[in-house]
mmCIF file of C-alpha atoms and ligand atoms in Angstrom:
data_model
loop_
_atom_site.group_PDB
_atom_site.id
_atom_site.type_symbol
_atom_site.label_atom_id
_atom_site.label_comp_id
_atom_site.label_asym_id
_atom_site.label_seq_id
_atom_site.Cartn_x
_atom_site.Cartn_y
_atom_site.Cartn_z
ATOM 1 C CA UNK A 30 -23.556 -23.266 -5.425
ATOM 2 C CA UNK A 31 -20.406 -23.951 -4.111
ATOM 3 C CA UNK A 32 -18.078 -26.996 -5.236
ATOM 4 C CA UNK A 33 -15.482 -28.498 -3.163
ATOM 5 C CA UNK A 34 -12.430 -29.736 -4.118
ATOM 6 C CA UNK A 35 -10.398 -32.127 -1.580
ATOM 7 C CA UNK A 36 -6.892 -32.509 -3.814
ATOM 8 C CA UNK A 37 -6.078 -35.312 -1.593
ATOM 9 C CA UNK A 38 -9.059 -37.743 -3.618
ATOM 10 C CA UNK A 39 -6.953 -36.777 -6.988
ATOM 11 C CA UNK A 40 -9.290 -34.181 -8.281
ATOM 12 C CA UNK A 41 -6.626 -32.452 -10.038
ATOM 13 C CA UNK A 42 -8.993 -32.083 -12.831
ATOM 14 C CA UNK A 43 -10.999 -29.988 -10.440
ATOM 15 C CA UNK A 44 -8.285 -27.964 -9.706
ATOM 16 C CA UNK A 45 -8.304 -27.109 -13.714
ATOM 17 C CA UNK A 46 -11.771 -26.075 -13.660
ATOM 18 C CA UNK A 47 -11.169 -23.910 -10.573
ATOM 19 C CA UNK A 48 -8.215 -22.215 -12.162
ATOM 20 C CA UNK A 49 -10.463 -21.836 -15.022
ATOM 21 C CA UNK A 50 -13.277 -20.105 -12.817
ATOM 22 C CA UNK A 51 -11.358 -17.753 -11.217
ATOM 23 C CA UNK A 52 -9.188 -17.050 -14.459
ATOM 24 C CA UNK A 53 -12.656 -15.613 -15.290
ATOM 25 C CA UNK A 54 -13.650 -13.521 -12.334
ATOM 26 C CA UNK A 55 -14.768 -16.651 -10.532
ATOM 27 C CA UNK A 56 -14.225 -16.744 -6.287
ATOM 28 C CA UNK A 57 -12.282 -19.734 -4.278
ATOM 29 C CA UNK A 58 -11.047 -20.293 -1.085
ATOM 30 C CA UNK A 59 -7.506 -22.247 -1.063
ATOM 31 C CA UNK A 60 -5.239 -23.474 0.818
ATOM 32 C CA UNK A 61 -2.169 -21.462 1.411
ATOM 33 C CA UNK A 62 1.208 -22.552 3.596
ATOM 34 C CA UNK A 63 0.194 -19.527 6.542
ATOM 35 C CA UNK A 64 -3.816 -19.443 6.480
ATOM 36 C CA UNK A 65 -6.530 -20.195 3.724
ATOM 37 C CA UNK A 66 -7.141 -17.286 1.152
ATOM 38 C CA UNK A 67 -9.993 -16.388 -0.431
ATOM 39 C CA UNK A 68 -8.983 -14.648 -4.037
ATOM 40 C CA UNK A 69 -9.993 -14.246 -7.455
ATOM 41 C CA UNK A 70 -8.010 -12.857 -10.540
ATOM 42 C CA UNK A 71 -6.218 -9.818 -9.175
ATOM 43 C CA UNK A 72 -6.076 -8.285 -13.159
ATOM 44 C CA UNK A 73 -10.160 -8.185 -13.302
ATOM 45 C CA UNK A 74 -11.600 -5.243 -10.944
ATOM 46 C CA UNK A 75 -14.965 -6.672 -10.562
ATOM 47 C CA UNK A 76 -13.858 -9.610 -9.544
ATOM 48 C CA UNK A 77 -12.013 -8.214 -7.184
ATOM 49 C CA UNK A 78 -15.014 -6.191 -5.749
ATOM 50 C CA UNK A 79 -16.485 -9.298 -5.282
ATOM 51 C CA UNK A 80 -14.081 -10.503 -3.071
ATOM 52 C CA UNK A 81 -14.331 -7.311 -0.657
ATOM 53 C CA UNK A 82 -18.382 -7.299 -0.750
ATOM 54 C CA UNK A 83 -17.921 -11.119 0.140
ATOM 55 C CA UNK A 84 -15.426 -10.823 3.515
ATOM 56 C CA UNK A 85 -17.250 -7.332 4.098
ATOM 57 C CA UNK A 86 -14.082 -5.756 4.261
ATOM 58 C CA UNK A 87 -13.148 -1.732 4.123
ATOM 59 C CA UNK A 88 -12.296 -0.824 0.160
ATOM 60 C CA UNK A 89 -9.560 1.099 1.914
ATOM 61 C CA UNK A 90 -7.459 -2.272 3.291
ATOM 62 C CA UNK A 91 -5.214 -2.871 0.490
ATOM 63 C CA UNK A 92 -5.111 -6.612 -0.424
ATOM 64 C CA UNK A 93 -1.809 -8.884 -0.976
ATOM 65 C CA UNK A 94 -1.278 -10.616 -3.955
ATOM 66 C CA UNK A 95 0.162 -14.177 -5.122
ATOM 67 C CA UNK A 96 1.902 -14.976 -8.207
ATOM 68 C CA UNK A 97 3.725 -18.425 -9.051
ATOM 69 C CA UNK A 98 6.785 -16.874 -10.839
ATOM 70 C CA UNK A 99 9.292 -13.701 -11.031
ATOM 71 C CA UNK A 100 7.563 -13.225 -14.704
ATOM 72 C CA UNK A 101 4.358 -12.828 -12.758
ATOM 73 C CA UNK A 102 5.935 -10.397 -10.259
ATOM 74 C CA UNK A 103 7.640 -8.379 -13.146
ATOM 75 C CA UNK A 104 3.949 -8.098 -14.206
ATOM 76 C CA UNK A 105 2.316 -5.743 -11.755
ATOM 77 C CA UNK A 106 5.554 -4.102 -9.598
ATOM 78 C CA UNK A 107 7.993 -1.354 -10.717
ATOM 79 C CA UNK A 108 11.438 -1.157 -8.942
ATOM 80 C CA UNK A 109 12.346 -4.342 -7.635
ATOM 81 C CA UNK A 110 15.808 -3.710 -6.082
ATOM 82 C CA UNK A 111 18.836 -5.622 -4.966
ATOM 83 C CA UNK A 112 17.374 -5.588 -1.743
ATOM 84 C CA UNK A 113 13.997 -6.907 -2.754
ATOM 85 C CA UNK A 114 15.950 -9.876 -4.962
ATOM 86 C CA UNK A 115 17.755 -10.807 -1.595
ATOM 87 C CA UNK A 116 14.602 -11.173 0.198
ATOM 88 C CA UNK A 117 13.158 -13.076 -2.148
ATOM 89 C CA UNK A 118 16.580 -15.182 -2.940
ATOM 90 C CA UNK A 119 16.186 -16.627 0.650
ATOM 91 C CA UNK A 120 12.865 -16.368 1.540
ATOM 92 C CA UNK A 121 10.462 -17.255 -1.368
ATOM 93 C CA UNK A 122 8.467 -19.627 -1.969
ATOM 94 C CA UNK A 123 7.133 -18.950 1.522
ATOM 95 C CA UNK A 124 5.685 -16.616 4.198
ATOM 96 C CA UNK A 125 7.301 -13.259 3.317
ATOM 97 C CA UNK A 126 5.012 -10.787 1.749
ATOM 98 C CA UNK A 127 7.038 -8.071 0.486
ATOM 99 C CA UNK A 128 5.369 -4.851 -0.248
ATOM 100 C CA UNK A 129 6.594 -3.193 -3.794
ATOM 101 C CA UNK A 130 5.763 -0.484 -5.891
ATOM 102 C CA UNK A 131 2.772 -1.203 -7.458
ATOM 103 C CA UNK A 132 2.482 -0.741 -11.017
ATOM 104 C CA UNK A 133 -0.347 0.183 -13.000
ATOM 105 C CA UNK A 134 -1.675 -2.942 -14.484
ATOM 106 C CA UNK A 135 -3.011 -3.670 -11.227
ATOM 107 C CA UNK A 136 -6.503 -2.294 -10.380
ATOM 108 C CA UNK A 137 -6.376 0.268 -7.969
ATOM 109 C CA UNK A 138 -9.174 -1.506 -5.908
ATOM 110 C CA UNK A 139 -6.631 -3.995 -5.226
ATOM 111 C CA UNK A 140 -4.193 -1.509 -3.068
ATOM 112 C CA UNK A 141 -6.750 0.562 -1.565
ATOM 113 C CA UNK A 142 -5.648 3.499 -4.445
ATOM 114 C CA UNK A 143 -1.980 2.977 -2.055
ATOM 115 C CA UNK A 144 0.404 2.681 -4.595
ATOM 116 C CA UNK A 145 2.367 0.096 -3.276
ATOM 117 C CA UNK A 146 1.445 -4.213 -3.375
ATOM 118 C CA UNK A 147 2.297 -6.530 -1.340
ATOM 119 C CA UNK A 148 3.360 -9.970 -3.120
ATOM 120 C CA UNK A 149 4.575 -12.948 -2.038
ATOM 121 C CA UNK A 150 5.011 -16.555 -4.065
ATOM 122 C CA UNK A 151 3.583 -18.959 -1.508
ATOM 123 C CA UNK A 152 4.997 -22.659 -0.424
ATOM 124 C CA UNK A 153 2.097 -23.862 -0.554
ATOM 125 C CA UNK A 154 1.860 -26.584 -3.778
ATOM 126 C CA UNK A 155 -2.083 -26.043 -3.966
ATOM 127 C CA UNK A 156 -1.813 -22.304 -3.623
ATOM 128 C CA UNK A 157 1.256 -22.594 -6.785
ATOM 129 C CA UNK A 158 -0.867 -24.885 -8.936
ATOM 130 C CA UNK A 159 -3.685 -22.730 -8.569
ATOM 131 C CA UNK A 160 -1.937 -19.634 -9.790
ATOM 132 C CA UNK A 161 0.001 -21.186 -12.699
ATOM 133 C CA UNK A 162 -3.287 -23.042 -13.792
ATOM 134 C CA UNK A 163 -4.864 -19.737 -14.013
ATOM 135 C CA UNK A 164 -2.257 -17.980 -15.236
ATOM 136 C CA UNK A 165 -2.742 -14.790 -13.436
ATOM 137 C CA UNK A 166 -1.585 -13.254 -10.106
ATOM 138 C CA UNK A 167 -4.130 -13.878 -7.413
ATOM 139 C CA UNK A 168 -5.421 -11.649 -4.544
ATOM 140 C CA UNK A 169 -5.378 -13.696 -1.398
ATOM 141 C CA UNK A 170 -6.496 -11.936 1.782
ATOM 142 C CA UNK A 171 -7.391 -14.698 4.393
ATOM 143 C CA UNK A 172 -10.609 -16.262 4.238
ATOM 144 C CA UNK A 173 -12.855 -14.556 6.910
ATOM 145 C CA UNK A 174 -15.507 -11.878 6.961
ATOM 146 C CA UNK A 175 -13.067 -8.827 8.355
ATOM 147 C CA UNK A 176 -12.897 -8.418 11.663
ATOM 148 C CA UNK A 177 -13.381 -12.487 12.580
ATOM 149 C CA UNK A 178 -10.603 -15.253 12.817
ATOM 150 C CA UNK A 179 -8.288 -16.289 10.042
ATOM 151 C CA UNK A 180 -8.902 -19.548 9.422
ATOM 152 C CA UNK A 181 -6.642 -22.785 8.931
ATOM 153 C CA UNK A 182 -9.295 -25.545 8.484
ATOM 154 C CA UNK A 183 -11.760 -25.975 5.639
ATOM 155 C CA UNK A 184 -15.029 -27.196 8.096
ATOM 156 C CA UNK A 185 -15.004 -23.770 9.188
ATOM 157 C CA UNK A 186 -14.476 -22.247 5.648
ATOM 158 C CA UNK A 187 -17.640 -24.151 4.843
ATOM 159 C CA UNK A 188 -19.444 -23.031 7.516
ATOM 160 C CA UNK A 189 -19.021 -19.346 6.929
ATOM 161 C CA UNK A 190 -18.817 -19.440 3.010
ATOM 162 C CA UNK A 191 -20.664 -22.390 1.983
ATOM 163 C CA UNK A 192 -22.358 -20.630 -1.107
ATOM 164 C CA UNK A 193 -20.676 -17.120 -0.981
ATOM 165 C CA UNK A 194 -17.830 -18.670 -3.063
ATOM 166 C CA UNK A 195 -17.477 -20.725 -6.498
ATOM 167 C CA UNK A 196 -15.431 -23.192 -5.176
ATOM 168 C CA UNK A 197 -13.718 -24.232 -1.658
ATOM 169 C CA UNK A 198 -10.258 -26.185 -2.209
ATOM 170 C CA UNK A 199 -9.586 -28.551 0.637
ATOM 171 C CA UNK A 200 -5.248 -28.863 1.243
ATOM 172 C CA UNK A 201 -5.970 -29.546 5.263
ATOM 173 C CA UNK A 202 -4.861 -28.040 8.417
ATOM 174 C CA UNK A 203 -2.773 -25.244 7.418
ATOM 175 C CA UNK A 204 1.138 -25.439 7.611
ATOM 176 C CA UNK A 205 1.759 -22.477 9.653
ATOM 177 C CA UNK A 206 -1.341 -21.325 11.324
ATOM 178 C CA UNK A 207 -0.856 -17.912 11.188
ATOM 179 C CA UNK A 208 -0.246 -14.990 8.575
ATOM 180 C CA UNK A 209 2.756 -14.275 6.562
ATOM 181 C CA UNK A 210 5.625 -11.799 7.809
ATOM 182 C CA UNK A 211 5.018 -8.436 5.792
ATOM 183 C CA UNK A 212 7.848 -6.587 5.408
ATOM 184 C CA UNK A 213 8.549 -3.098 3.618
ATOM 185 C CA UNK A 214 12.228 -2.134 2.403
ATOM 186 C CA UNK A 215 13.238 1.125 3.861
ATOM 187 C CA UNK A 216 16.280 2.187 2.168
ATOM 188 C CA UNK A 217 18.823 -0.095 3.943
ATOM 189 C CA UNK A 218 16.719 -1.099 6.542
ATOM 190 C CA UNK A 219 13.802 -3.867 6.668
ATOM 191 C CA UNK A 220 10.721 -2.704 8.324
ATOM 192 C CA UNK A 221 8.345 -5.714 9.592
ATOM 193 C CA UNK A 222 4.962 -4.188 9.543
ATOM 194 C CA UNK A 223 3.084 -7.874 10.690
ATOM 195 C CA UNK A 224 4.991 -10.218 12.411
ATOM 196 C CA UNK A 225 4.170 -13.914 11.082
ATOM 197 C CA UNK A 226 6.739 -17.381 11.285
ATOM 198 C CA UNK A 227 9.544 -15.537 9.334
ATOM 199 C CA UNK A 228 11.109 -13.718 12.029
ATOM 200 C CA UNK A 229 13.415 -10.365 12.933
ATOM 201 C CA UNK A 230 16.047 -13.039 13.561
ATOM 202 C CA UNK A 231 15.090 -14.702 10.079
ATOM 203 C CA UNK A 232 16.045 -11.636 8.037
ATOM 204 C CA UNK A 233 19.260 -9.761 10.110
ATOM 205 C CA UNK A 234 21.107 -13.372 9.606
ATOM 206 C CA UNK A 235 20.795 -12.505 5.878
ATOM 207 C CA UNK A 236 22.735 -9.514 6.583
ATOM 208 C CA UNK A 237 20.126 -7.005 7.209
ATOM 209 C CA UNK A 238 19.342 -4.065 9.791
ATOM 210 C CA UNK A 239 15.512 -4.306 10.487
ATOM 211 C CA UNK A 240 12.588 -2.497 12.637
ATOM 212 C CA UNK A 241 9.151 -3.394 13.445
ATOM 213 C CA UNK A 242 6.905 -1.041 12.792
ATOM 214 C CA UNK A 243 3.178 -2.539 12.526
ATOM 215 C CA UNK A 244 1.418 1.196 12.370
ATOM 216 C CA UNK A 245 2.215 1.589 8.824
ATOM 217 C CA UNK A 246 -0.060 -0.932 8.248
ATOM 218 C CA UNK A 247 -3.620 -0.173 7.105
ATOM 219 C CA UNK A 248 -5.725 -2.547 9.010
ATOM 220 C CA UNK A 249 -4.377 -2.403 12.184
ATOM 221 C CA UNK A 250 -7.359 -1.050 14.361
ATOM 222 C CA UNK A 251 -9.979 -4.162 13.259
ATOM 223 C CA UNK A 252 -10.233 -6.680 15.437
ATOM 224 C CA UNK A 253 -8.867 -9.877 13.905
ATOM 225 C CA UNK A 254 -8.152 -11.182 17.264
ATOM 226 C CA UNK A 255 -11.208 -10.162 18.996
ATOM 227 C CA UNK A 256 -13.337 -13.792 20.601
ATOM 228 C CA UNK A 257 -15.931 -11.810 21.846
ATOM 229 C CA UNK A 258 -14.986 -12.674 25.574
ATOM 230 C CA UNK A 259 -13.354 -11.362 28.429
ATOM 231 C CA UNK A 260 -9.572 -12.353 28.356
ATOM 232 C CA UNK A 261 -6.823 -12.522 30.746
ATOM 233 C CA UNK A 262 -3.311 -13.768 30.106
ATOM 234 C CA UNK A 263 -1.886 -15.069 33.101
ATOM 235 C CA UNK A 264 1.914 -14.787 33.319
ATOM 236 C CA UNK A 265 4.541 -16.363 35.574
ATOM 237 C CA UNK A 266 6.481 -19.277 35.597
ATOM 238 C CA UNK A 267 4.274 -22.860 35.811
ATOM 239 C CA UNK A 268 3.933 -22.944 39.162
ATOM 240 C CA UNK A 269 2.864 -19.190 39.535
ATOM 241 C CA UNK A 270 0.228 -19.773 36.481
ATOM 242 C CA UNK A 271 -1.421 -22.618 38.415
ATOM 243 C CA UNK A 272 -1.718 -20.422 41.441
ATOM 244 C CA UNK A 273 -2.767 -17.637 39.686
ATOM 245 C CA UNK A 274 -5.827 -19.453 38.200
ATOM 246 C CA UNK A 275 -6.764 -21.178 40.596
ATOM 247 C CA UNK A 276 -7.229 -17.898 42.976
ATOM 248 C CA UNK A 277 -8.852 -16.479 40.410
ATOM 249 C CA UNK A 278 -11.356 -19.444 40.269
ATOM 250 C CA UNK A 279 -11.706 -19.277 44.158
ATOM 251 C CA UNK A 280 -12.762 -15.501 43.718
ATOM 252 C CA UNK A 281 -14.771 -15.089 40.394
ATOM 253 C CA UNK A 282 -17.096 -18.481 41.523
ATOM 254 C CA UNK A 283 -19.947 -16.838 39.916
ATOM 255 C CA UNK A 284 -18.720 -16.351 36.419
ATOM 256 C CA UNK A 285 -18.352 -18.910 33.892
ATOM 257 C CA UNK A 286 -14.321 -19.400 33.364
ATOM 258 C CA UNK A 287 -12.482 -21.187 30.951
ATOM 259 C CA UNK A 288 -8.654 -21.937 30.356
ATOM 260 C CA UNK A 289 -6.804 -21.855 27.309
ATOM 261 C CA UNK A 290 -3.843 -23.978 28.099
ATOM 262 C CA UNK A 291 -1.587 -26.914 27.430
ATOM 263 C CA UNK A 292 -2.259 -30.620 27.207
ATOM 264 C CA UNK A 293 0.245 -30.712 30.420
ATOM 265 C CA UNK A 294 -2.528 -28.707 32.412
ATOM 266 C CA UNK A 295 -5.586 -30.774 31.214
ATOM 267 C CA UNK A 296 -5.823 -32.596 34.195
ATOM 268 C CA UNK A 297 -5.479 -29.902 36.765
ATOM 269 C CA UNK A 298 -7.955 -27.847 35.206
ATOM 270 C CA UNK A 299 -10.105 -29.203 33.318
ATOM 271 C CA UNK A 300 -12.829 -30.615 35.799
ATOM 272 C CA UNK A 301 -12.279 -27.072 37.654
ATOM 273 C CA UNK A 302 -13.135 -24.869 34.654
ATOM 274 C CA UNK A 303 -16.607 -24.673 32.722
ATOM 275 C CA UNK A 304 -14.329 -24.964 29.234
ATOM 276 C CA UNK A 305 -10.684 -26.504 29.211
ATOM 277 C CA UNK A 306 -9.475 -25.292 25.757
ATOM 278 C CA UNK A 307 -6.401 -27.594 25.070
ATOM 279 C CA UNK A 308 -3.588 -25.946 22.772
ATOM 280 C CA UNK A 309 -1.816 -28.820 22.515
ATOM 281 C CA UNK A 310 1.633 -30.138 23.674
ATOM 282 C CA UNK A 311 3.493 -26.741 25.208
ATOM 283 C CA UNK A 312 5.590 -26.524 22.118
ATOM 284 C CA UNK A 313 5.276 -23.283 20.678
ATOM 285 C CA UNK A 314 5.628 -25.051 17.289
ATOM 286 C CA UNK A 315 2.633 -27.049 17.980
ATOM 287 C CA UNK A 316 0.705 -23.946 19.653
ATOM 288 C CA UNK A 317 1.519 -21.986 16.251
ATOM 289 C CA UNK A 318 -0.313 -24.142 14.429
ATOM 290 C CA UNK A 319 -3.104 -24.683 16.730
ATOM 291 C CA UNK A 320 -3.477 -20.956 16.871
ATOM 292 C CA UNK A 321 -6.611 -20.314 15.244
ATOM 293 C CA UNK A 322 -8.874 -23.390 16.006
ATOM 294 C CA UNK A 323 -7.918 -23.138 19.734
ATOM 295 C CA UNK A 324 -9.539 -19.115 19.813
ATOM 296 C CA UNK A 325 -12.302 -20.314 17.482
ATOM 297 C CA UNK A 326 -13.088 -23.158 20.194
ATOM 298 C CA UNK A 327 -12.739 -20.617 22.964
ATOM 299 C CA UNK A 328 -14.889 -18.074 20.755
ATOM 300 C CA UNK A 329 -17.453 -20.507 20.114
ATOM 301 C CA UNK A 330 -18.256 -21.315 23.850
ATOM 302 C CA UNK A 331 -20.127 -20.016 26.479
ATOM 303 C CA UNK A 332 -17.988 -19.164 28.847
ATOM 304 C CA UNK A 333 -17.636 -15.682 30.305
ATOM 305 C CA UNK A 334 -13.964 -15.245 30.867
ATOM 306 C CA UNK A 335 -10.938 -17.079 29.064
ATOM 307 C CA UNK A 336 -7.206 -17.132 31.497
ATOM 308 C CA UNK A 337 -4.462 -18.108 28.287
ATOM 309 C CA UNK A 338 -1.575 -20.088 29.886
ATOM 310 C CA UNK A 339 1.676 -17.535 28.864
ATOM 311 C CA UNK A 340 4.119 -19.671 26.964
ATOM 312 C CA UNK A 341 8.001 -20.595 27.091
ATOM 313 C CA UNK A 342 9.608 -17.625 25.496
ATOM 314 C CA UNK A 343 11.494 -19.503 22.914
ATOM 315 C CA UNK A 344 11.823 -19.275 19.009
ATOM 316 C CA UNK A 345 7.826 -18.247 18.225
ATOM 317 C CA UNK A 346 6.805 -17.600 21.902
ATOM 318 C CA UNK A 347 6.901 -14.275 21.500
ATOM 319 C CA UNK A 348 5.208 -13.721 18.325
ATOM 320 C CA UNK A 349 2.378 -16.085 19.621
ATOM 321 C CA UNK A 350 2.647 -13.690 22.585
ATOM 322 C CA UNK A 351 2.035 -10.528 20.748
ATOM 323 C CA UNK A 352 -1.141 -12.355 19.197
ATOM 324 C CA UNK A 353 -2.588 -13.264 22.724
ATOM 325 C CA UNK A 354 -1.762 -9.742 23.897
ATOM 326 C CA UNK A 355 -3.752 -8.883 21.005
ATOM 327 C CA UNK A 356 -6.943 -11.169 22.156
ATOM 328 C CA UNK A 357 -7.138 -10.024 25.295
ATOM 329 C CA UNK A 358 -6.598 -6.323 25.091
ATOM 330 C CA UNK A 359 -3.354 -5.869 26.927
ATOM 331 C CA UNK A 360 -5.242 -7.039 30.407
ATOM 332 C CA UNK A 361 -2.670 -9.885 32.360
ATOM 333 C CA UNK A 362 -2.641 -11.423 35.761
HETATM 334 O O1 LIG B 428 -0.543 -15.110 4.995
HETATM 335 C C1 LIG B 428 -1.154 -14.209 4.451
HETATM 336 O O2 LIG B 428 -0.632 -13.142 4.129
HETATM 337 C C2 LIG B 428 -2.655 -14.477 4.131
HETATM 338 C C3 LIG B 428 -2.703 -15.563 3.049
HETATM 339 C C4 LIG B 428 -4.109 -16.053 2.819
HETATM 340 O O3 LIG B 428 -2.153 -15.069 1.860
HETATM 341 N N1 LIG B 428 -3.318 -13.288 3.715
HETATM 342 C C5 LIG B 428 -3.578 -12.266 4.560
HETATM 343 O O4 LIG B 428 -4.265 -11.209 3.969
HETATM 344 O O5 LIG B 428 -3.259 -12.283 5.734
HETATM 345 P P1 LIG B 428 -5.055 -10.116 4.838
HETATM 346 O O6 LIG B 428 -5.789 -9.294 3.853
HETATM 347 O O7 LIG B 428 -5.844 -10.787 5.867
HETATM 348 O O8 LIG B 428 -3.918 -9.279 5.479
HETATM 349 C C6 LIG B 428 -3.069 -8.493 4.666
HETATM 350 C C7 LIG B 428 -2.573 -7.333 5.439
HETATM 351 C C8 LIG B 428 -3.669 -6.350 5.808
HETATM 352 O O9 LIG B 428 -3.467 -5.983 7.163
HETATM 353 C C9 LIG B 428 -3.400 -5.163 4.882
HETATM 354 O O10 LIG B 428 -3.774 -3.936 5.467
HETATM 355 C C10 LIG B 428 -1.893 -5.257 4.701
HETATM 356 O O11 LIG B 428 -1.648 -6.643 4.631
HETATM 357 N N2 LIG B 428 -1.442 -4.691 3.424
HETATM 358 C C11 LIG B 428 -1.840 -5.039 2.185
HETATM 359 N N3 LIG B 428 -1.246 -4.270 1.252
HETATM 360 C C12 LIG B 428 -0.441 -3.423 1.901
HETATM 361 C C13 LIG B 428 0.417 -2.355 1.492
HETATM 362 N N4 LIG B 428 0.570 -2.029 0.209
HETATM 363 N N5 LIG B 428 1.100 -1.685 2.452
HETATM 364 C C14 LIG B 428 0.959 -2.020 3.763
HETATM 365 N N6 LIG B 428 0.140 -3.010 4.222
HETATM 366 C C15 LIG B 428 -0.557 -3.697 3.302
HETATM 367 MG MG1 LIG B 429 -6.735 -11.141 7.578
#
């Protein structure tokens, strides 16, 4: 059976026991500051296969790892280098996973047999407690079957793990909304491999050169994106969108169409379309956030075709961007 703890009602007790659980090869789903994890003990290997027969997830996609402390980090990398204590001088506690050389205390099920990790010490105070409770670095992947939708709410944890798990920790609507930035140090340069809230931007200010390059990364051909629809993002400024959608309406009257837009365009479109999918205020910070529980809306319905509103191209437009592009397939209007 599954217990769930909501830290809110001051079961820090229940956090203990949790900590305790996993500690022990035990399973939980927790809150982290991107997107909830589900982890275990990353030092105990059969707890860790647990944790990939649970999401049903490839034993070749390496998973990242928490820890609460440099100690902890010391603990399972080789090699860390100025570079690497720069990164993490600025940038942790929070979304940067850093990949390091792994070292060999770590189960090899943990990296895929790669033998590099990627770490990060999360903002998240749930997600810190957790770890120092248990005293042991944590694998946290996000908390969906592979190949589904991260997930930033605990209802829909419960709905897909309800009794796959030990325990489900409740922290609320996740901070960010989507995954940590990983990056990998390349000599002098820093190579983004997933793009997340910490951006290119973030890390040249601290004085470095960087690239993005996401096909070093393992996963990158399953569809984490994927809402099992036809999608279309429609581009253009506002005026151009509304037009755009509203021909496409006029000549696709047999299908069943839905918009994924902002609350700005509720009104225009929402008695038009068979599913109005509101991401909230057209703020990209807002959108960020929203991120996940608008496509699991839009994935949930039964509408035939989605048209996603583009957004403003400021600060995290264009990361959200890359996401959409992601959902629907490179196809635009
Ligand atoms: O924000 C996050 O990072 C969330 C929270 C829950 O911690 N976790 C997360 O884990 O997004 P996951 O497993 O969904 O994504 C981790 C990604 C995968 O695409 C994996 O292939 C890549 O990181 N990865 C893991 N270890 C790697 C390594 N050593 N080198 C390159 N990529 C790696
Ligand atoms: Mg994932």
């Amino acid at each position: 059976m599954t217990k769930i703890i909501n830290i809110k009602n001051n079961e820090n007790n229940a956090l203990d026991e949790c900590a305790f659980c996993i500690r022990n090869g035990g399973t939980a789903i927790f809150p982290t500051e991107t997107v909830y994890g589900i982890g275990t003990n990353a030092l105990d290997k059969e707890a860790v296969d647990k944790i990939f027969k649970i999401k049903e997830r490839s034993k070749k996609n390496p998973l990242i790892v928490l820890v609460s402390n440099i100690d902890m980090l010391n603990s399972i990398v080789n090699n860390i280098t100025e570079v690497h204590r720069k990164l993490i001088e600025h940038f942790w506690p929070g979304p940067l996973t850093i990949i390091f050389d792994k070292c060999c205390n770590l189960p090899d099920s943990v990296t895929g047999g790669l033998d590099t990790v990627g770490v990060r010490i999360p903002s998240n105070e749930i997600a810190i407690n957790l770890i120092e409770k248990a005293g042991v670095p944590l694998i946290a992947p996000s908390a969906n079957i592979s190949g589904k939708l991260s997930i930033v709410d605990v209802s829909v944890a419960l709905k897909e793990f309800d009794g796959k798990v030990d325990y489900i920790v409740d922290g609320g609507i996740s901070d960010i909304g989507i995954e940590s930035t990983i990056v990998k140090v390349e000599g002098s340069i820093i190579k983004i491999l997933r793009q997340g809230k910490i951006l290119a931007e973030d890390i040249q200010k601290i004085g470095f050169n960087v690239s993005i390059d996401s096909s070093i990364i393992p996963s990158k051909n399953n569809k984490h994106y994927d809402i099992g629809k036809e999608v279309f993002v429609v581009t253009g400024n506002e005026d151009v969108i509304i037009e755009k959608i509203d021909n496409f309406l006029l000549e696709n009257k047999t299908k069943k169409i839905g918009v994924i837009g902002f609350d700005e365009h509720y009104d225009i479109f929402n008695e038009k379309v068979c599913k109005y999918v509101n991401m909230g205020k057209n703020d990209n910070d807002i959108i960020l956030k929203n991120l996940f529980n608008t496509l699991n809306e839009a994935k949930e319905s039964n509408v035939d075709v989605f048209l996603i509103e583009s957004l403003k191209s400021d600060n995290f437009g264009k990361i959200i961007m890359n996401k959409f592009t992601e959902v629907c397939n490179n196809k635009f209007i």
